[in-house]
mmCIF file of C-alpha atoms in Angstrom:
data_model
loop_
_atom_site.group_PDB
_atom_site.id
_atom_site.type_symbol
_atom_site.label_atom_id
_atom_site.label_comp_id
_atom_site.label_asym_id
_atom_site.label_seq_id
_atom_site.Cartn_x
_atom_site.Cartn_y
_atom_site.Cartn_z
ATOM 1 C CA PRO I 235 -27.598 8.275 37.716
ATOM 2 C CA PRO I 236 -31.105 9.801 38.871
ATOM 3 C CA SER I 237 -33.437 7.081 37.812
ATOM 4 C CA PHE I 238 -33.219 3.211 38.139
ATOM 5 C CA ARG I 239 -35.360 0.546 36.311
ATOM 6 C CA ARG I 240 -36.453 -2.616 38.186
ATOM 7 C CA MET I 241 -35.733 -5.727 35.959
ATOM 8 C CA VAL I 242 -35.878 -9.294 36.661
ATOM 9 C CA VAL I 243 -33.691 -11.703 34.655
ATOM 10 C CA PRO I 244 -35.135 -15.416 34.471
ATOM 11 C CA GLY I 245 -34.007 -17.422 37.169
ATOM 12 C CA SER I 246 -32.645 -14.569 39.280
ATOM 13 C CA HIS I 247 -33.684 -12.052 41.976
ATOM 14 C CA PRO I 248 -34.942 -8.566 41.134
ATOM 15 C CA VAL I 249 -32.136 -6.077 40.662
ATOM 16 C CA ASN I 250 -32.621 -2.276 40.432
ATOM 17 C CA LEU I 251 -30.586 -1.194 37.349
ATOM 18 C CA CYS I 252 -29.583 2.258 35.954
ATOM 19 C CA ASP I 253 -31.486 3.261 32.973
ATOM 20 C CA GLY I 254 -28.448 3.532 30.758
ATOM 21 C CA ALA I 255 -28.558 7.282 30.013
ATOM 22 C CA HIS I 256 -25.779 8.319 32.349
ATOM 23 C CA THR I 257 -22.128 8.918 31.208
ATOM 24 C CA PRO I 258 -19.578 6.748 33.254
ATOM 25 C CA ARG I 259 -16.565 8.325 34.599
ATOM 26 C CA PRO I 260 -13.812 7.672 32.064
ATOM 27 C CA VAL I 261 -10.939 4.956 33.263
ATOM 28 C CA PRO I 262 -7.465 6.494 32.886
ATOM 29 C CA SER I 263 -5.166 4.524 30.161
ATOM 30 C CA PRO I 264 -3.195 1.767 31.402
ATOM 31 C CA PRO I 265 0.556 2.068 30.464
ATOM 32 C CA LEU I 266 1.084 0.842 26.697
ATOM 33 C CA GLY I 267 2.609 -2.723 26.403
ATOM 34 C CA ARG I 268 1.255 -5.823 27.542
ATOM 35 C CA ALA I 269 -0.203 -6.001 31.117
ATOM 36 C CA PHE I 270 1.522 -7.502 34.012
ATOM 37 C CA GLY I 271 2.852 -10.909 33.308
ATOM 38 C CA CYS I 272 1.113 -11.521 30.016
ATOM 39 C CA LEU I 273 3.461 -13.386 27.433
ATOM 40 C CA PRO I 274 3.470 -12.647 23.811
ATOM 41 C CA LEU I 275 1.323 -14.915 21.862
ATOM 42 C CA THR I 276 4.541 -16.314 19.897
ATOM 43 C CA THR I 277 5.673 -17.930 23.173
ATOM 44 C CA ALA I 278 5.373 -21.592 22.878
ATOM 45 C CA PRO I 279 2.849 -23.193 25.603
ATOM 46 C CA ALA I 280 4.640 -24.419 28.623
ATOM 47 C CA PRO I 281 3.217 -27.521 30.083
ATOM 48 C CA SER I 282 0.605 -27.482 32.680
ATOM 49 C CA HIS I 283 1.442 -28.603 36.181
ATOM 50 C CA ASP I 284 -0.722 -30.812 38.206
ATOM 51 C CA GLY I 285 -3.418 -30.289 35.322
ATOM 52 C CA ILE I 286 -3.567 -26.594 36.150
ATOM 53 C CA MET I 287 -3.563 -24.267 33.083
ATOM 54 C CA THR I 288 -0.398 -22.231 32.789
ATOM 55 C CA LEU I 289 -0.592 -18.611 31.406
ATOM 56 C CA ALA I 290 1.306 -19.407 28.526
ATOM 57 C CA ASP I 291 -1.566 -22.195 28.119
ATOM 58 C CA TRP I 292 -3.925 -19.504 28.358
ATOM 59 C CA TYR I 293 -2.604 -17.231 25.787
ATOM 60 C CA ALA I 294 -1.685 -19.801 23.260
ATOM 61 C CA GLY I 295 -5.480 -20.994 23.575
ATOM 62 C CA GLY I 296 -6.733 -17.706 22.776
ATOM 63 C CA ARG I 297 -6.483 -15.078 19.762
ATOM 64 C CA ARG I 298 -6.515 -11.539 18.953
ATOM 65 C CA GLU I 299 -9.539 -10.343 16.799
ATOM 66 C CA SER I 300 -9.859 -6.886 15.445
ATOM 67 C CA LEU I 301 -13.059 -5.181 16.257
ATOM 68 C CA ARG I 302 -14.298 -2.319 14.771
ATOM 69 C CA LEU I 303 -15.968 0.138 17.240
ATOM 70 C CA ALA I 304 -17.241 3.670 16.995
ATOM 71 C CA SER I 305 -14.088 4.995 18.445
ATOM 72 C CA ALA I 306 -11.636 2.794 16.057
ATOM 73 C CA PRO I 307 -10.887 -0.737 15.076
ATOM 74 C CA TRP I 308 -9.241 -2.337 18.082
ATOM 75 C CA GLY I 309 -7.581 -5.585 18.795
ATOM 76 C CA ILE I 310 -9.146 -7.598 21.411
ATOM 77 C CA PHE I 311 -7.686 -10.932 22.891
ATOM 78 C CA THR I 312 -10.297 -13.431 22.967
ATOM 79 C CA HIS I 313 -10.560 -17.121 24.510
ATOM 80 C CA SER I 314 -13.492 -19.391 23.537
ATOM 81 C CA ALA I 315 -13.959 -22.972 23.985
ATOM 82 C CA GLY I 316 -16.472 -25.566 24.954
ATOM 83 C CA THR I 317 -19.825 -26.809 23.803
ATOM 84 C CA GLY I 318 -23.578 -26.182 24.715
ATOM 85 C CA PRO I 319 -25.244 -23.115 25.607
ATOM 86 C CA TRP I 320 -23.375 -19.736 25.809
ATOM 87 C CA CYS I 321 -21.641 -18.553 28.717
ATOM 88 C CA THR I 322 -19.789 -15.182 29.000
ATOM 89 C CA LEU I 323 -17.359 -13.962 31.426
ATOM 90 C CA PHE I 324 -16.502 -10.352 32.112
ATOM 91 C CA HIS I 325 -13.224 -10.155 34.424
ATOM 92 C CA GLY I 326 -12.365 -7.188 37.010
ATOM 93 C CA PHE I 327 -9.970 -4.227 37.554
ATOM 94 C CA PRO I 328 -7.069 -4.443 36.772
ATOM 95 C CA THR I 329 -6.584 -7.662 35.856
ATOM 96 C CA SER I 330 -7.649 -10.053 32.834
ATOM 97 C CA PRO I 331 -9.918 -13.201 31.980
ATOM 98 C CA TRP I 332 -6.700 -15.054 33.652
ATOM 99 C CA ASP I 333 -8.715 -14.772 36.582
ATOM 100 C CA TRP I 334 -11.078 -17.495 35.249
ATOM 101 C CA HIS I 335 -8.440 -20.012 34.256
ATOM 102 C CA ARG I 336 -9.001 -22.607 37.457
ATOM 103 C CA VAL I 337 -12.646 -22.766 36.588
ATOM 104 C CA TRP I 338 -12.323 -22.670 32.797
ATOM 105 C CA PRO I 339 -12.241 -26.596 32.269
ATOM 106 C CA THR I 340 -15.189 -26.758 34.556
ATOM 107 C CA LEU I 341 -16.973 -24.432 32.614
ATOM 108 C CA THR I 342 -16.158 -25.510 29.052
ATOM 109 C CA ALA I 343 -16.921 -28.899 29.923
ATOM 110 C CA ARG I 344 -20.552 -27.942 29.772
ATOM 111 C CA ARG I 345 -20.826 -24.478 28.215
ATOM 112 C CA HIS I 346 -19.529 -22.727 25.088
ATOM 113 C CA THR I 347 -17.675 -20.235 27.130
ATOM 114 C CA LEU I 348 -16.630 -16.719 26.026
ATOM 115 C CA ALA I 349 -13.799 -14.537 27.679
ATOM 116 C CA PHE I 350 -12.156 -11.722 26.681
ATOM 117 C CA ASP I 351 -9.771 -8.803 27.931
ATOM 118 C CA CYS I 352 -11.414 -5.658 27.769
ATOM 119 C CA LEU I 353 -9.877 -2.713 25.739
ATOM 120 C CA GLY I 354 -6.959 -1.485 27.904
ATOM 121 C CA PHE I 355 -6.561 -4.799 29.838
ATOM 122 C CA GLY I 356 -4.431 -7.921 29.230
ATOM 123 C CA ASP I 357 -3.527 -8.731 25.777
ATOM 124 C CA SER I 358 -5.928 -6.157 24.280
ATOM 125 C CA ASP I 359 -5.039 -2.809 22.779
ATOM 126 C CA LYS I 360 -4.095 -0.223 25.259
ATOM 127 C CA PRO I 361 -4.499 3.227 23.400
ATOM 128 C CA ALA I 362 -2.836 6.225 24.874
ATOM 129 C CA ASP I 363 -5.001 9.337 25.398
ATOM 130 C CA HIS I 364 -8.073 7.551 25.094
ATOM 131 C CA ASP I 365 -11.302 8.099 27.069
ATOM 132 C CA TYR I 366 -12.064 4.853 28.484
ATOM 133 C CA SER I 367 -15.847 4.162 29.335
ATOM 134 C CA LEU I 368 -18.338 1.591 30.494
ATOM 135 C CA ILE I 369 -20.447 2.410 27.345
ATOM 136 C CA GLU I 370 -17.511 1.467 25.103
ATOM 137 C CA GLN I 371 -16.645 -1.585 26.708
ATOM 138 C CA ALA I 372 -20.399 -2.810 26.263
ATOM 139 C CA ASP I 373 -20.015 -1.780 22.895
ATOM 140 C CA LEU I 374 -17.028 -4.332 22.470
ATOM 141 C CA VAL I 375 -19.109 -6.963 24.300
ATOM 142 C CA LEU I 376 -21.944 -6.773 21.517
ATOM 143 C CA ALA I 377 -19.276 -6.784 18.765
ATOM 144 C CA LEU I 378 -17.836 -9.927 19.970
ATOM 145 C CA TRP I 379 -21.249 -11.706 20.446
ATOM 146 C CA GLN I 380 -21.995 -10.681 16.928
ATOM 147 C CA ARG I 381 -18.712 -11.934 15.756
ATOM 148 C CA HIS I 382 -19.160 -15.282 17.738
ATOM 149 C CA GLY I 383 -22.790 -15.803 16.674
ATOM 150 C CA VAL I 384 -23.993 -15.419 20.262
ATOM 151 C CA ASN I 385 -27.751 -15.036 20.495
ATOM 152 C CA ARG I 386 -28.395 -15.997 24.019
ATOM 153 C CA THR I 387 -26.077 -16.137 27.059
ATOM 154 C CA ASP I 388 -25.574 -16.281 30.719
ATOM 155 C CA LEU I 389 -23.202 -13.985 32.173
ATOM 156 C CA VAL I 390 -20.799 -14.417 34.975
ATOM 157 C CA VAL I 391 -19.201 -11.012 35.610
ATOM 158 C CA HIS I 392 -16.630 -9.716 38.396
ATOM 159 C CA ASP I 393 -15.918 -6.137 39.662
ATOM 160 C CA TYR I 394 -15.255 -3.759 36.901
ATOM 161 C CA GLY I 395 -17.107 -6.347 34.736
ATOM 162 C CA VAL I 396 -20.171 -5.817 37.148
ATOM 163 C CA SER I 397 -20.330 -2.152 35.923
ATOM 164 C CA ILE I 398 -20.085 -3.061 32.191
ATOM 165 C CA ALA I 399 -22.971 -5.906 32.872
ATOM 166 C CA GLU I 400 -25.307 -3.034 34.456
ATOM 167 C CA GLU I 401 -25.120 -1.229 31.104
ATOM 168 C CA ILE I 402 -25.618 -4.409 29.165
ATOM 169 C CA LEU I 403 -28.663 -5.163 31.045
ATOM 170 C CA ALA I 404 -30.064 -1.607 30.762
ATOM 171 C CA ARG I 405 -29.959 -1.867 27.073
ATOM 172 C CA HIS I 406 -31.754 -5.498 27.378
ATOM 173 C CA ALA I 407 -34.368 -3.701 29.300
ATOM 174 C CA GLU I 408 -35.127 -1.378 26.623
ATOM 175 C CA GLY I 409 -35.411 -3.975 24.301
ATOM 176 C CA GLY I 410 -32.487 -2.786 21.815
ATOM 177 C CA LEU I 411 -29.688 -5.277 22.700
ATOM 178 C CA GLY I 412 -30.521 -8.040 20.265
ATOM 179 C CA VAL I 413 -29.200 -10.750 22.373
ATOM 180 C CA GLU I 414 -31.079 -12.648 25.182
ATOM 181 C CA ILE I 415 -29.822 -12.834 28.383
ATOM 182 C CA SER I 416 -30.477 -16.043 30.323
ATOM 183 C CA SER I 417 -29.021 -15.173 33.790
ATOM 184 C CA VAL I 418 -26.512 -13.283 35.290
ATOM 185 C CA THR I 419 -24.070 -13.919 38.511
ATOM 186 C CA PHE I 420 -22.746 -10.884 39.890
ATOM 187 C CA LEU I 421 -19.255 -11.281 41.912
ATOM 188 C CA ASN I 422 -17.793 -8.583 44.148
ATOM 189 C CA GLY I 423 -19.565 -5.503 42.165
ATOM 190 C CA GLY I 424 -21.643 -2.411 42.940
ATOM 191 C CA ILE I 425 -25.129 -2.709 42.054
ATOM 192 C CA TYR I 426 -26.072 0.495 42.717
ATOM 193 C CA PRO I 427 -23.742 3.062 40.973
ATOM 194 C CA ASP I 428 -25.154 6.588 42.403
ATOM 195 C CA LEU I 429 -24.406 5.139 46.108
ATOM 196 C CA HIS I 430 -20.573 4.309 45.048
ATOM 197 C CA ARG I 431 -18.282 6.363 47.118
ATOM 198 C CA PRO I 432 -14.644 5.640 45.808
ATOM 199 C CA GLN I 433 -11.917 5.335 48.704
ATOM 200 C CA PRO I 434 -8.831 7.803 48.092
ATOM 201 C CA SER I 435 -6.722 4.761 46.716
ATOM 202 C CA GLN I 436 -9.206 4.506 44.241
ATOM 203 C CA LEU I 437 -9.479 8.454 43.404
ATOM 204 C CA MET I 438 -5.454 8.199 43.070
ATOM 205 C CA LEU I 439 -5.805 5.989 40.127
ATOM 206 C CA LEU I 440 -7.471 8.783 38.005
ATOM 207 C CA ASP I 441 -4.050 10.675 38.401
ATOM 208 C CA PRO I 442 -1.713 9.796 35.690
ATOM 209 C CA GLU I 443 1.366 10.357 38.117
ATOM 210 C CA GLN I 444 0.028 8.570 41.475
ATOM 211 C CA GLY I 445 -2.175 6.120 39.582
#
């Protein structure tokens, strides 16, 4: 993007953010069907081993919700638990919120925590021939917050989720978000989109055959 906005989130360091006017590069559609290793929701939860949540535990503890976006109504897998102030988790590419399962008990012991599979990931819908965008993923986040009654939240965001969070923060800076962002923790993501130079292996992911 040609311009950046400087924004300070309470309790954090200043961050230069894009102004939200850009059009992110579409992400290719993942294969139809469930993501790697995701179990059908009808599968009975397997017992945890040594107190560690299993993948079956994770999916048995969540649910699919129908959210209507501008593009269409989509089925989105969500996982919410705990009490206290809200904390929302954004996962990375090409995985799912299962990434957070080892810290989930710690988070939910003190926070009302919300995690979800982005459109095209995990157990959420994976429409074919769809132009996936960070803008749409941000719209999905707002729809989820409205559905769950979230009006103030902390964010913990990783990788692909960092880029979604930047779009969220750009809208926050413009005053049109409708949800207060208390803090943001960035993990392994790019803060300056215009400086990003994808590696050849990343560019290959745009090709439906090589990707």
